[in-house]
Tab-separated table of C-alpha atoms in Angstrom:
chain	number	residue	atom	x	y	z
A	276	UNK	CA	8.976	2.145	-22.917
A	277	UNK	CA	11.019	3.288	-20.264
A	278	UNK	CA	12.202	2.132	-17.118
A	279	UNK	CA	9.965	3.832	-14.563
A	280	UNK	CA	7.106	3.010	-17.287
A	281	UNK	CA	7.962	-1.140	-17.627
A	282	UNK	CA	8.830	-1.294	-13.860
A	283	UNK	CA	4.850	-0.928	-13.159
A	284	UNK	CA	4.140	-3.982	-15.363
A	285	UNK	CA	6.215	-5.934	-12.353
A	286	UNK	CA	4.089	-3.888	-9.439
A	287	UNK	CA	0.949	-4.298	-10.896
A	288	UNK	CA	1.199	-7.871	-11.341
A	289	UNK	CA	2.446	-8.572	-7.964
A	290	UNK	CA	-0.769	-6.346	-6.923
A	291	UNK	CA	-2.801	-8.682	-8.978
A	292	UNK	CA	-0.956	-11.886	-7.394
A	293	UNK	CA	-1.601	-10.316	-3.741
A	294	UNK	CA	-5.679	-9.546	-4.943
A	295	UNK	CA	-5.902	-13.087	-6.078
A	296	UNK	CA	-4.488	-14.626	-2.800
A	297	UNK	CA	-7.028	-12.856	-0.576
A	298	UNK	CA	-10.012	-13.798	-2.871
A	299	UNK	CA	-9.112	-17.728	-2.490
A	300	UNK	CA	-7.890	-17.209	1.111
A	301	UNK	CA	-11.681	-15.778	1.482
A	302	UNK	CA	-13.316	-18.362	-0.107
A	303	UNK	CA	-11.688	-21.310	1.515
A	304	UNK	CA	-12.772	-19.536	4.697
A	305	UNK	CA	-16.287	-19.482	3.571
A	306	UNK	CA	-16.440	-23.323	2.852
A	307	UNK	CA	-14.534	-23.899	6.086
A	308	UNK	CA	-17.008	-22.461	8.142
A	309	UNK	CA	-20.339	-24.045	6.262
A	310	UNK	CA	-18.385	-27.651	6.464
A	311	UNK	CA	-17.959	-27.137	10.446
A	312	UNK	CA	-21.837	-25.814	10.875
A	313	UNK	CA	-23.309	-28.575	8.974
A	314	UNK	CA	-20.935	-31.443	10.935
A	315	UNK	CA	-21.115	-29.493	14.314
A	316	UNK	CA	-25.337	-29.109	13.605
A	317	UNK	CA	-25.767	-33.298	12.357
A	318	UNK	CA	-23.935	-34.058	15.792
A	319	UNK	CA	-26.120	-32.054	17.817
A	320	UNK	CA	-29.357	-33.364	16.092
A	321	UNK	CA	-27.829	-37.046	16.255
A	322	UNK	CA	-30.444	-38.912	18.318
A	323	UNK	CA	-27.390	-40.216	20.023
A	324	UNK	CA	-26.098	-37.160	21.232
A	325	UNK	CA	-26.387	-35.715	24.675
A	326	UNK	CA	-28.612	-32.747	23.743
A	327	UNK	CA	-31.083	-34.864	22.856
A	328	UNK	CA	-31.778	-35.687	26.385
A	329	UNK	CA	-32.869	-32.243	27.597
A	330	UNK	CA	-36.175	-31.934	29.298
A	331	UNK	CA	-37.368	-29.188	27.183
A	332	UNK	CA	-37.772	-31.868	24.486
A	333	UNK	CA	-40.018	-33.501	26.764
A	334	UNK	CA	-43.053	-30.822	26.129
A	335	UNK	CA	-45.318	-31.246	23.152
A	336	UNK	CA	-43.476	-28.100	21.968
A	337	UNK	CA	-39.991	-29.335	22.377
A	338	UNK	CA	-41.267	-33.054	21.235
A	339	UNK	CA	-42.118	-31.112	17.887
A	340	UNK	CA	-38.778	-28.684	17.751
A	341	UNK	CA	-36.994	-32.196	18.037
A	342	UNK	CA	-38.368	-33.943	15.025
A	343	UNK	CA	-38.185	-30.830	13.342
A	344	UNK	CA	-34.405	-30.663	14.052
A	345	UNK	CA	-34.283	-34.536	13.627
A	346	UNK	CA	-35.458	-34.251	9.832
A	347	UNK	CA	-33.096	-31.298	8.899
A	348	UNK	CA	-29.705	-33.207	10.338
A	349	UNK	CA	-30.902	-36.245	8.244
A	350	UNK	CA	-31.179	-33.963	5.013
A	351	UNK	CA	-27.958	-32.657	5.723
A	352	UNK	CA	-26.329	-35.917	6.162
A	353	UNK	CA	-27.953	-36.862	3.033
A	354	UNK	CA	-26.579	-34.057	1.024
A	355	UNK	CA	-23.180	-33.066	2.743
A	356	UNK	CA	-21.513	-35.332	0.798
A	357	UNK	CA	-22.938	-33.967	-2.870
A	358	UNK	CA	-21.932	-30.333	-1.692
A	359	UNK	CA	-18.145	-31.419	-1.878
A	360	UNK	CA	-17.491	-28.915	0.592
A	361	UNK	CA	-13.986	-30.868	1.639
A	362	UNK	CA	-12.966	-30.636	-2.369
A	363	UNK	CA	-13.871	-26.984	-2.405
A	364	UNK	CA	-11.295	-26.359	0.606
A	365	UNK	CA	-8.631	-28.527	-0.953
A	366	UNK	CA	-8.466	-26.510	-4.303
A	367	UNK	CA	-9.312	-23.165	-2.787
A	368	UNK	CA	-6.419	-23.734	-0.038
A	369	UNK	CA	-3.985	-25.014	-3.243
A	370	UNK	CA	-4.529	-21.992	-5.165
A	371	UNK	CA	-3.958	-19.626	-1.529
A	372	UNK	CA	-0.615	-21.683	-1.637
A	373	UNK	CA	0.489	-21.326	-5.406
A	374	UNK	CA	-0.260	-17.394	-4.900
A	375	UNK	CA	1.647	-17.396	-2.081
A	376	UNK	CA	4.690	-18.917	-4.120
A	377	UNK	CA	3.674	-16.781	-6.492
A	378	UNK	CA	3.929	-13.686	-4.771
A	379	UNK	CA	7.394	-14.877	-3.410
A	380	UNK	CA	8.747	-14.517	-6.567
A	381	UNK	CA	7.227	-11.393	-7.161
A	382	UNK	CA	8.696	-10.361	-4.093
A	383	UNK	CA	12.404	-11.708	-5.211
A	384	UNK	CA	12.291	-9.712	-8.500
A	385	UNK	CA	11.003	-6.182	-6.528
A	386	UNK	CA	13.717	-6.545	-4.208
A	387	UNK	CA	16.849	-7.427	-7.078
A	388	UNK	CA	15.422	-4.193	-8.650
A	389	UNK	CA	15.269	-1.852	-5.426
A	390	UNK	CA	19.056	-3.383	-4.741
A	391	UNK	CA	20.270	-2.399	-8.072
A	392	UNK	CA	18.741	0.790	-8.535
A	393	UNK	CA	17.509	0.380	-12.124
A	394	UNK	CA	14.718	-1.909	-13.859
A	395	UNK	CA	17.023	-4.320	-16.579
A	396	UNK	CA	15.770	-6.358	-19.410
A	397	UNK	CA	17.201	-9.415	-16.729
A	398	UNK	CA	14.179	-8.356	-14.714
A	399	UNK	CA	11.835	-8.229	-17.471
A	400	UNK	CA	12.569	-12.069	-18.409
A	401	UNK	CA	12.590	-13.133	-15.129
A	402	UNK	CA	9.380	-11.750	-14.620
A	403	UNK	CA	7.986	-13.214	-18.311
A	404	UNK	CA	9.592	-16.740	-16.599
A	405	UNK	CA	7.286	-16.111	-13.425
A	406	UNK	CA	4.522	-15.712	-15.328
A	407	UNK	CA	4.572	-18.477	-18.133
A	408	UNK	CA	4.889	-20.915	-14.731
A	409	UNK	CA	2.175	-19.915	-13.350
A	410	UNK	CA	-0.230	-20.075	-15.893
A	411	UNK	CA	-1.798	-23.326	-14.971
A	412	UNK	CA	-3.449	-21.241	-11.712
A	413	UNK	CA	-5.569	-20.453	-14.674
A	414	UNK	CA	-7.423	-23.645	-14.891
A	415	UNK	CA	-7.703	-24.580	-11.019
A	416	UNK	CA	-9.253	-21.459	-10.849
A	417	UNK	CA	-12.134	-22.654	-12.941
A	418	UNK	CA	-14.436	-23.716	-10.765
A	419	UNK	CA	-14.868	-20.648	-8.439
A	420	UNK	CA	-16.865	-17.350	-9.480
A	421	UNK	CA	-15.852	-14.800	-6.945
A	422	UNK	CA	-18.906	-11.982	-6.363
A	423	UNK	CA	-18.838	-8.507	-7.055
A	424	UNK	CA	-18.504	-7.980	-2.931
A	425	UNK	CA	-15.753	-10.215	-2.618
A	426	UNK	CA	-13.366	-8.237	-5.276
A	427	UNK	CA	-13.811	-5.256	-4.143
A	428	UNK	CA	-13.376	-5.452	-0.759
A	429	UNK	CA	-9.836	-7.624	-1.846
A	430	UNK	CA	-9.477	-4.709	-4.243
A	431	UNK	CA	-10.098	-2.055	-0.846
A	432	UNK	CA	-7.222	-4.022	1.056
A	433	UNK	CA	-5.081	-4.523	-1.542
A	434	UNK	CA	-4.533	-0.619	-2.735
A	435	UNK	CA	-4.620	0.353	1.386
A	436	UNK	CA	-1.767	-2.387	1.629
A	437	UNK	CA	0.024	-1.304	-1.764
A	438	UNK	CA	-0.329	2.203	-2.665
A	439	UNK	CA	2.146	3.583	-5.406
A	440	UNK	CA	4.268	5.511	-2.763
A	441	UNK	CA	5.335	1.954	-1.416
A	442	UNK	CA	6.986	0.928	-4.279
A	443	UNK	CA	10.292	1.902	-5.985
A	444	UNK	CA	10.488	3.508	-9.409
A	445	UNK	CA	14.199	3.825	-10.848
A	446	UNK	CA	16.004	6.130	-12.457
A	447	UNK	CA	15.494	5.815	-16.463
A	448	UNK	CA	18.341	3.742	-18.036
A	449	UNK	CA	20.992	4.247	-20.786
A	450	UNK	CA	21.066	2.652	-23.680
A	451	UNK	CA	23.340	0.123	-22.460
A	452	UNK	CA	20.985	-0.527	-19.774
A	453	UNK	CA	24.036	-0.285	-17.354
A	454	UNK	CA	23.721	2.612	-16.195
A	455	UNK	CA	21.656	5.754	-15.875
A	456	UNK	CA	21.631	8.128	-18.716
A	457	UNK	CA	23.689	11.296	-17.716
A	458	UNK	CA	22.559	14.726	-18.095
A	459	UNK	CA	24.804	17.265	-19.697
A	460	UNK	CA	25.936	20.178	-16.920
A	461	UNK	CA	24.203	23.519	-17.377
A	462	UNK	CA	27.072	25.981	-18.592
A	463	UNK	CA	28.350	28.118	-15.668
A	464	UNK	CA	28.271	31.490	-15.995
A	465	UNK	CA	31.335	32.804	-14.851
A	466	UNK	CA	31.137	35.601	-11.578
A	467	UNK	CA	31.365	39.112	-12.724
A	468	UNK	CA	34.378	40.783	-10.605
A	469	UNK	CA	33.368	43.136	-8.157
A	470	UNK	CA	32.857	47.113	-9.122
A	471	UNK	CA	35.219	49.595	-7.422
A	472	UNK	CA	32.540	52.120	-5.733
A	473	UNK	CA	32.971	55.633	-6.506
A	474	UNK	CA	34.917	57.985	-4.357
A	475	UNK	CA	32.681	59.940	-2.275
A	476	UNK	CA	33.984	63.147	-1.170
A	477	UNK	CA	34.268	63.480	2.106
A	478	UNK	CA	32.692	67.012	3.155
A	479	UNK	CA	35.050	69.837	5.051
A	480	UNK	CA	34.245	70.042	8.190
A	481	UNK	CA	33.672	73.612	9.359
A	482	UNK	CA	35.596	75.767	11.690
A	483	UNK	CA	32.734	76.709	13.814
A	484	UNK	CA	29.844	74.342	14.465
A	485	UNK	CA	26.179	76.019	12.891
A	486	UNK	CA	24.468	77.651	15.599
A	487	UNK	CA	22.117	75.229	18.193
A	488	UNK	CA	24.559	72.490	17.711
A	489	UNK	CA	27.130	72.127	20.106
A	490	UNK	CA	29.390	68.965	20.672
A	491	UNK	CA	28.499	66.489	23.589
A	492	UNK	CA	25.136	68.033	23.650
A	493	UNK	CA	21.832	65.877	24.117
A	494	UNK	CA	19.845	66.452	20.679
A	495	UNK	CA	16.303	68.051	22.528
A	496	UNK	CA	14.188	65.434	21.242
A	497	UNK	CA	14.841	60.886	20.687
A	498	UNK	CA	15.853	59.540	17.678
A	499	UNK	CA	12.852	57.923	15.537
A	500	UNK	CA	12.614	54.669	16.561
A	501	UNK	CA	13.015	52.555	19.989
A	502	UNK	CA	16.153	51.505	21.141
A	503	UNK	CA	17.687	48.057	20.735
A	504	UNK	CA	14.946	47.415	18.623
A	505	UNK	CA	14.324	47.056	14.839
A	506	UNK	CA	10.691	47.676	13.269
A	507	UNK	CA	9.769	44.601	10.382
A	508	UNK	CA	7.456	45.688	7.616
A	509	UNK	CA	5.503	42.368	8.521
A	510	UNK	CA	5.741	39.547	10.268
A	511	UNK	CA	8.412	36.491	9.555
A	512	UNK	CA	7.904	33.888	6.511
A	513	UNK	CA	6.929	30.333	7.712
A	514	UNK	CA	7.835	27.311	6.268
């Protein structure tokens, strides 16, 4: 495998890293804002809370909205706790910060191998070392199931953030792996010397002029052609 080939093993992992990050940033989102509904709606429904002095609870209608409301904030005070909401934000928010790490790394080896020019088997291990660390994201990310919506609106981002024009693809390297492999020069041909143009004889000029032409005389009709200007066949190339 070549350089420019194996270098895309490195970019496509760190475009896997950066895909993974914005799922679990997502998620924890998610989770974040169904814990603060369900705490902001139990204190508003709290029979202790100011909103449930308002006079439109006061009409048989609003009497009936109340207890209503009353009944759902005691369900979900009831069952908050067995959603583990708060445990769902802790390990989605410690995998968005072990990606993050992760794509550091990433991040280190891309820029060593835009510096040097040239993809090495140094960057290869290091990248092999970056990965056997960070297999145990593999197990905290068992208890999350991403939908089909979710990935590929990450996946959207993620190749609008990271197309393959952003990233640097080196030169092929020797066998040595120090540098590139040269190219043998194309023989030059060598210039052929110029050719001596033929004499032309140069005509006699007469004694007497023909007749109708006389020297310093105005030819009767112009010269084809306008002067101080040259007709084109067409019109100029553009670039």
């Amino acid at each position: 495998m070549t350089s420019s080939e194996s270098v895309w093993d490195l970019y496509n992992k760190f475009r896997d890293v950066r895909f993974s990050k914005k799922v679990y940033t997502a998620i924890r989102t998610k989770y974040e804002r169904r814990d603060r509904f369900i705490q902001i709606f139990m204190l508003v429904a709290a029979p202790s809370s100011a909103v449930s002095g308002w006079f439109i609870w006061q009409s048989p209608l609003g009497k009936y909205a109340w207890v209503l409301t009353s009944g759902l904030a005691s369900i979900a005070a009831a069952v908050h706790p067995l959603l583990g909401m708060q445990a769902k934000i802790r390990a989605s928010h410690g995998l968005v910060v072990q990606y993050m790490e992760y794509e550091e790394d990433l991040d280190r080896i891309i820029r060593s191998v835009r510096s040097t020019g040239r993809y090495t088997e140094k960057h290869a291990a290091e990248l092999e070392s970056c990965i056997d660390r960070r297999r145990c994201l593999c197990d905290c990310e068992a208890g999350f199931s991403p939908g089909k919506r979710l990935r590929d609106q990450c996946f959207a981002q993620v190749c609008q953030e990271l197309p393959p024009d952003v990233f640097f693809v080196p030169v092929m390297a020797g066998e040595d792996g120090d540098s590139p492999a040269e190219q043998p020069e194309p023989p030059r041909e060598k210039p052929e010397p110029p050719r001596k143009k033929p004499a032309v004889p140069q005509p006699v000029p007469p004694l007497f002029p023909p007749p109708g032409e006389v020297p310093g005389i105005t030819p009767p009709s112009p010269w084809p052609g306008k002067p101080g200007k040259v007709d084109t066949p067409g019109p100029w190339p553009r670039k």
